[in-house]
Amino acid sequence: MKLIRQCGILLHPTSLPSKYGIGDMGKEAYQFVDFLKRANQKLWQVLPLNPPGYGESPYQCFSAFAGNPLIISIDLLLEDGYLEYNDIEAVPSFSESKVEFQKVKEYKDIIFKKAFNSFKKLKKDDSYFRFIEDNKNWLHDYGLFMAIKDHSNGRPWNKWHHSIAFPTEEVKSKYKHQLKDEVQYYIFLQYLFDKQWRSLRDYSNKQGIKIIGDLPIFISYDSSDAWTHPHLFELDDKGNPLKVAGVPPDCFSKTGQLWGNPHFKWSVMESNGFQWWKNRFKKLIELVDIIRIDHFRGFEAYWVVSATAKTAEAGSWVKAPGQKLFSEVKKELESLPIIVEDLGFITPEVKRLKKQFNFPGMKILQFSFGRNVPRRERPAGYEKASVVYTGTHDNETILGWYKNIIASNNKYMLKILNKHYGINPSMKDEEICWRFIEIAYNNSSSYAIIPLQDIIVLDNTGRMNYPGTVGGNWDWRYEKRLLTADIEDKLRKLTEAYNR
C-alpha cells in the first residue's frame, strides 16, 4: 500500500458524546467528522466495529462479521420512523465520561425492540432484502447464535445442550422456527448498523476523511464463528479449545500474555482457499477505507499455548501460511489497503512478509526513546512507509506516560527528551502533549495518528485499555466541550507546517 503524507485521529465511536450513554452513529459522529475536516485531518481510525463480548472488549467479539448494535443511533431511528418521541421519553441519567455498559444495554434493548415492533408492521424496502442476500454467508447463523445465547442465559455455546452446540441442519432449522422473532430481531439490528455506518462512512469520504478499521487476527471462542465453523479451529469434540493464543514473555510481561483465543486450523482453511478469511476481509473493506491488522506477526508464526496453561510461558512458535493467505486475499480484493501492527517480537521472516506485500508498519513514540532503541526506531529514523502514533488504545496517554517517566526518575529518558526534543518537567501539561504531537508530525512516517486523549491533554484517567486486565476498560468517553476552536487551529497549523 502506497501512503501519502497525512494525519488523523484515533477515536472509537463508543467514545463520542451522546445523551444515550454511549457514542453512536448519530449527530455527534457527523460533527466529529466536521471537526476533522476543519482541523485538516484526513484519517479517522477506529477499533474493531464488531459486537463486544467478554469484558466489553472490541477484540473479543460475538462475531467477526457483525457490527456493534450499541452504536446504533436512537435519534436516527426517530428520523427513519421506527420510533416516536414518546418511545424514548424517560432517558436514564448516564455518565458523560464513561460508558456504563450494562445500563446502556438494558436501555437500548428496550428501545430497539420498540423499533423492531414498528419495523415488523412496515413494508420492507429493497435495501433490507439486498442486505440479507449480501450477508447470507454469516448473518442468519449470527442471528440464531445470539437468539440461542439469550435463551441460554448468556452461557458460552459449548455449555449448551450438545444437540444445539453441534447442530445438524435439521436442528438449526427447528431452532430458527422456534426462535424466529428473536433471530429476526438480531438481523434487524445488523441491518440498522449497516445502514447507519455506511451513511456515516459516505459522509466522511465526501468530507475528504478516510476511515481506518481494525481487524484482530484471532476471534473470540464464544462467537458465532467458532460455533458455526468449529472445524476451522483447534477444538476438541466437546468444543473446548485445545490450544490457545498469546505471546511469550518479554520486557513488558515476565509471564507473557495469555489471550485464550482458539487457534485456527490453517491446513483446513487453506484447503478451501481461505474462504472464511476472504469473506472477512471483504466484509470489513465494505465498511472502511483502510484496514489495520492487529498482531500481524501471527500470520508468519504464532505462539501456541496449551488451553490448560495458567500463563503464556510454556509455548512454542508455529508457522502460519501468511504468504499464501495474503496472495489469495489480494486476488479477491484486487488491492490490499492494509497497515499492520508489527510491534513486539519481530523476526526477519515477519519483516519479509510485510515487505512482500508492501504493508506499512507502526511506530509508537512511547517506545522510541529508551536506552537500547536502535536509530531506525527513533523519530529521526522512522521509515516513510509507516504510521506513527503517540500511543495506541493499549498504551498510556502520552501525558500519563511522561508523568510516570518523571515519577520513576528515569534520568536517561528525561535527559533525551529534554536535550533532543525540548520536553522537560517544568512545562505545562498542554505544552508537553502538543510537543509530542509535533514530534509525531515532524518525521518521515507517511501517516501520523494521534489518540484524541492526547489532543485534549488527558492523563491516564483517559486511558482506553490496560492489557491483561478485565473490567474498567474500553469505557472512556470525551466531553463535547473539550473539542475547541483552539484545538482545531493548532491541528490545522501543525498539519500545514509539516506538510500533512
Tab-separated table of C-alpha atoms in Angstrom, residues 139-331:
chain	number	residue	atom	x	y	z
A	139	LEU	CA	-25.988	-13.246	9.034
A	140	HIS	CA	-28.553	-15.986	9.742
A	141	ASP	CA	-26.088	-18.045	11.765
A	142	TYR	CA	-25.180	-14.983	13.809
A	143	GLY	CA	-28.849	-14.184	14.446
A	144	LEU	CA	-29.516	-17.751	15.551
A	145	PHE	CA	-26.394	-17.815	17.744
A	146	MET	CA	-27.434	-14.653	19.581
A	147	ALA	CA	-31.049	-15.813	19.963
A	148	ILE	CA	-29.964	-19.140	21.473
A	149	LYS	CA	-27.458	-17.353	23.721
A	150	ASP	CA	-30.262	-15.163	25.067
A	151	HIS	CA	-32.376	-18.248	25.787
A	152	SER	CA	-29.369	-19.880	27.470
A	153	ASN	CA	-28.860	-17.022	29.946
A	154	GLY	CA	-25.745	-15.878	28.101
A	155	ARG	CA	-23.801	-19.106	28.592
A	156	PRO	CA	-20.985	-19.833	26.076
A	157	TRP	CA	-22.016	-22.140	23.265
A	158	ASN	CA	-20.043	-25.173	24.453
A	159	LYS	CA	-22.192	-25.144	27.622
A	160	TRP	CA	-25.374	-25.529	25.600
A	161	HIS	CA	-27.032	-28.905	25.116
A	162	HIS	CA	-24.839	-30.979	22.784
A	163	SER	CA	-27.532	-31.134	20.107
A	164	ILE	CA	-27.501	-27.348	19.674
A	165	ALA	CA	-23.821	-26.811	20.484
A	166	PHE	CA	-23.073	-29.067	17.480
A	167	PRO	CA	-26.308	-28.796	15.491
A	168	THR	CA	-27.320	-30.609	12.349
A	169	GLU	CA	-29.053	-28.553	9.674
A	170	GLU	CA	-32.332	-30.091	10.835
A	171	VAL	CA	-31.750	-28.898	14.401
A	172	LYS	CA	-30.793	-25.430	13.164
A	173	SER	CA	-33.998	-25.237	11.144
A	174	LYS	CA	-36.021	-26.249	14.194
A	175	TYR	CA	-34.496	-23.516	16.352
A	176	LYS	CA	-34.796	-20.922	13.599
A	177	HIS	CA	-38.522	-21.671	13.567
A	178	GLN	CA	-38.901	-21.726	17.362
A	179	LEU	CA	-36.901	-18.523	17.818
A	180	LYS	CA	-37.960	-16.853	14.585
A	181	ASP	CA	-38.817	-13.489	16.135
A	182	GLU	CA	-35.597	-13.344	18.170
A	183	VAL	CA	-33.460	-14.274	15.153
A	184	GLN	CA	-35.173	-11.617	13.044
A	185	TYR	CA	-34.550	-9.061	15.799
A	186	TYR	CA	-30.791	-9.606	15.601
A	187	ILE	CA	-30.897	-9.490	11.800
A	188	PHE	CA	-32.838	-6.218	12.043
A	189	LEU	CA	-30.147	-4.727	14.306
A	190	GLN	CA	-27.460	-5.681	11.800
A	191	TYR	CA	-29.458	-4.057	9.016
A	192	LEU	CA	-29.650	-0.846	11.062
A	193	PHE	CA	-25.944	-0.927	11.873
A	194	ASP	CA	-25.018	-1.445	8.234
A	195	LYS	CA	-27.319	1.307	7.023
A	196	GLN	CA	-26.177	3.878	9.587
A	197	TRP	CA	-22.468	3.067	9.308
A	198	ARG	CA	-22.448	3.204	5.509
A	199	SER	CA	-24.120	6.624	5.629
A	200	LEU	CA	-21.508	7.857	8.102
A	201	ARG	CA	-18.664	6.429	6.060
A	202	ASP	CA	-20.041	8.001	2.854
A	203	TYR	CA	-20.303	11.367	4.603
A	204	SER	CA	-16.743	11.033	5.896
A	205	ASN	CA	-15.435	10.246	2.429
A	206	LYS	CA	-17.253	13.257	0.952
A	207	GLN	CA	-15.514	15.418	3.560
A	208	GLY	CA	-12.156	14.003	2.474
A	209	ILE	CA	-11.813	11.712	5.500
A	210	LYS	CA	-10.782	8.060	5.181
A	211	ILE	CA	-11.718	5.578	7.897
A	212	ILE	CA	-9.112	3.117	9.167
A	213	GLY	CA	-10.751	-0.009	10.558
A	214	ASP	CA	-9.221	-2.727	12.715
A	215	LEU	CA	-9.001	-6.462	12.091
A	216	PRO	CA	-7.934	-8.629	15.053
A	217	ILE	CA	-6.151	-11.771	13.873
A	218	PHE	CA	-7.954	-14.031	16.358
A	219	ILE	CA	-11.640	-14.495	17.065
A	220	SER	CA	-13.335	-14.960	20.394
A	221	TYR	CA	-14.013	-18.523	21.434
A	222	ASP	CA	-17.595	-17.638	22.384
A	223	SER	CA	-18.570	-16.407	18.939
A	224	SER	CA	-20.900	-17.334	16.135
A	225	ASP	CA	-17.793	-18.009	14.021
A	226	ALA	CA	-16.492	-20.767	16.309
A	227	TRP	CA	-19.997	-22.182	16.802
A	228	THR	CA	-20.800	-22.206	13.070
A	229	HIS	CA	-17.368	-23.389	11.884
A	230	PRO	CA	-15.814	-25.474	14.707
A	231	HIS	CA	-13.841	-27.448	12.117
A	232	LEU	CA	-11.794	-24.305	11.390
A	233	PHE	CA	-10.470	-24.066	14.952
A	234	GLU	CA	-8.351	-26.112	17.365
A	235	LEU	CA	-11.238	-27.521	19.426
A	236	ASP	CA	-11.903	-30.926	20.966
A	237	ASP	CA	-15.058	-32.974	20.372
A	238	LYS	CA	-16.824	-31.092	23.188
A	239	GLY	CA	-15.995	-27.715	21.705
A	240	ASN	CA	-13.290	-26.840	24.210
A	241	PRO	CA	-10.108	-25.161	22.930
A	242	LEU	CA	-7.097	-27.459	22.659
A	243	LYS	CA	-4.560	-24.712	22.036
A	244	VAL	CA	-4.902	-21.006	22.659
A	245	ALA	CA	-3.243	-17.777	21.575
A	246	GLY	CA	-0.921	-15.410	23.376
A	247	VAL	CA	2.586	-14.009	23.254
A	248	PRO	CA	5.714	-15.160	25.106
A	249	PRO	CA	7.413	-13.322	27.988
A	250	ASP	CA	9.109	-10.038	27.084
A	251	CYS	CA	10.284	-6.842	28.742
A	252	PHE	CA	6.666	-5.846	29.375
A	253	SER	CA	5.482	-9.129	30.930
A	254	LYS	CA	7.546	-11.770	32.727
A	255	THR	CA	4.940	-14.475	32.072
A	256	GLY	CA	3.828	-13.329	28.617
A	257	GLN	CA	0.226	-12.609	27.687
A	258	LEU	CA	-2.324	-15.423	27.641
A	259	TRP	CA	-5.195	-14.260	25.445
A	260	GLY	CA	-7.127	-17.522	25.374
A	261	ASN	CA	-8.433	-17.255	21.797
A	262	PRO	CA	-8.645	-20.570	19.938
A	263	HIS	CA	-6.097	-21.129	17.201
A	264	PHE	CA	-7.032	-21.687	13.576
A	265	LYS	CA	-6.682	-24.983	11.774
A	266	TRP	CA	-4.701	-23.369	8.997
A	267	SER	CA	-4.477	-26.550	6.922
A	268	VAL	CA	-8.280	-26.778	6.795
A	269	MET	CA	-8.597	-23.091	5.925
A	270	GLU	CA	-6.016	-23.429	3.188
A	271	SER	CA	-7.789	-26.463	1.707
A	272	ASN	CA	-10.774	-24.316	0.687
A	273	GLY	CA	-8.740	-21.339	-0.492
A	274	PHE	CA	-9.026	-19.393	2.780
A	275	GLN	CA	-12.661	-18.608	2.006
A	276	TRP	CA	-13.513	-17.607	5.584
A	277	TRP	CA	-10.665	-15.092	5.551
A	278	LYS	CA	-11.639	-13.765	2.127
A	279	ASN	CA	-15.183	-13.213	3.375
A	280	ARG	CA	-13.864	-11.470	6.470
A	281	PHE	CA	-11.583	-9.047	4.616
A	282	LYS	CA	-14.253	-8.408	2.010
A	283	LYS	CA	-16.842	-7.548	4.666
A	284	LEU	CA	-14.556	-5.150	6.529
A	285	ILE	CA	-13.378	-3.314	3.426
A	286	GLU	CA	-17.036	-2.628	2.608
A	287	LEU	CA	-17.183	-0.610	5.833
A	288	VAL	CA	-13.779	1.108	5.975
A	289	ASP	CA	-11.194	2.515	3.583
A	290	ILE	CA	-8.041	1.075	5.148
A	291	ILE	CA	-7.566	-1.979	7.371
A	292	ARG	CA	-5.163	-2.123	10.310
A	293	ILE	CA	-4.234	-5.740	11.053
A	294	ASP	CA	-3.683	-6.410	14.737
A	295	HIS	CA	-0.842	-8.808	15.734
A	296	PHE	CA	0.410	-9.123	12.162
A	297	ARG	CA	3.339	-11.310	13.198
A	298	GLY	CA	0.823	-14.103	13.888
A	299	PHE	CA	0.362	-14.514	10.141
A	300	GLU	CA	4.010	-15.570	9.845
A	301	ALA	CA	4.245	-17.596	13.063
A	302	TYR	CA	2.004	-17.682	16.127
A	303	TRP	CA	2.582	-18.539	19.785
A	304	VAL	CA	0.783	-21.733	20.789
A	305	VAL	CA	-0.043	-22.469	24.422
A	306	SER	CA	-1.952	-25.395	25.919
A	307	ALA	CA	-5.527	-24.464	26.814
A	308	THR	CA	-4.858	-25.689	30.377
A	309	ALA	CA	-1.854	-23.384	30.909
A	310	LYS	CA	-2.097	-20.616	33.503
A	311	THR	CA	0.473	-18.374	31.794
A	312	ALA	CA	1.910	-17.996	28.282
A	313	GLU	CA	5.440	-19.021	29.291
A	314	ALA	CA	5.369	-22.656	28.147
A	315	GLY	CA	4.512	-22.220	24.489
A	316	SER	CA	6.071	-22.568	21.059
A	317	TRP	CA	6.136	-20.763	17.726
A	318	VAL	CA	4.244	-22.453	14.886
A	319	LYS	CA	4.463	-21.306	11.267
A	320	ALA	CA	1.413	-19.768	9.591
A	321	PRO	CA	0.654	-19.601	5.840
A	322	GLY	CA	0.617	-15.797	5.703
A	323	GLN	CA	2.168	-15.556	2.252
A	324	LYS	CA	-0.441	-17.882	0.740
A	325	LEU	CA	-3.272	-16.185	2.629
A	326	PHE	CA	-2.486	-12.631	1.537
A	327	SER	CA	-1.907	-13.771	-2.041
A	328	GLU	CA	-5.420	-15.237	-2.080
A	329	VAL	CA	-6.954	-12.197	-0.383
A	330	LYS	CA	-5.249	-9.919	-2.906
A	331	LYS	CA	-6.830	-11.874	-5.766
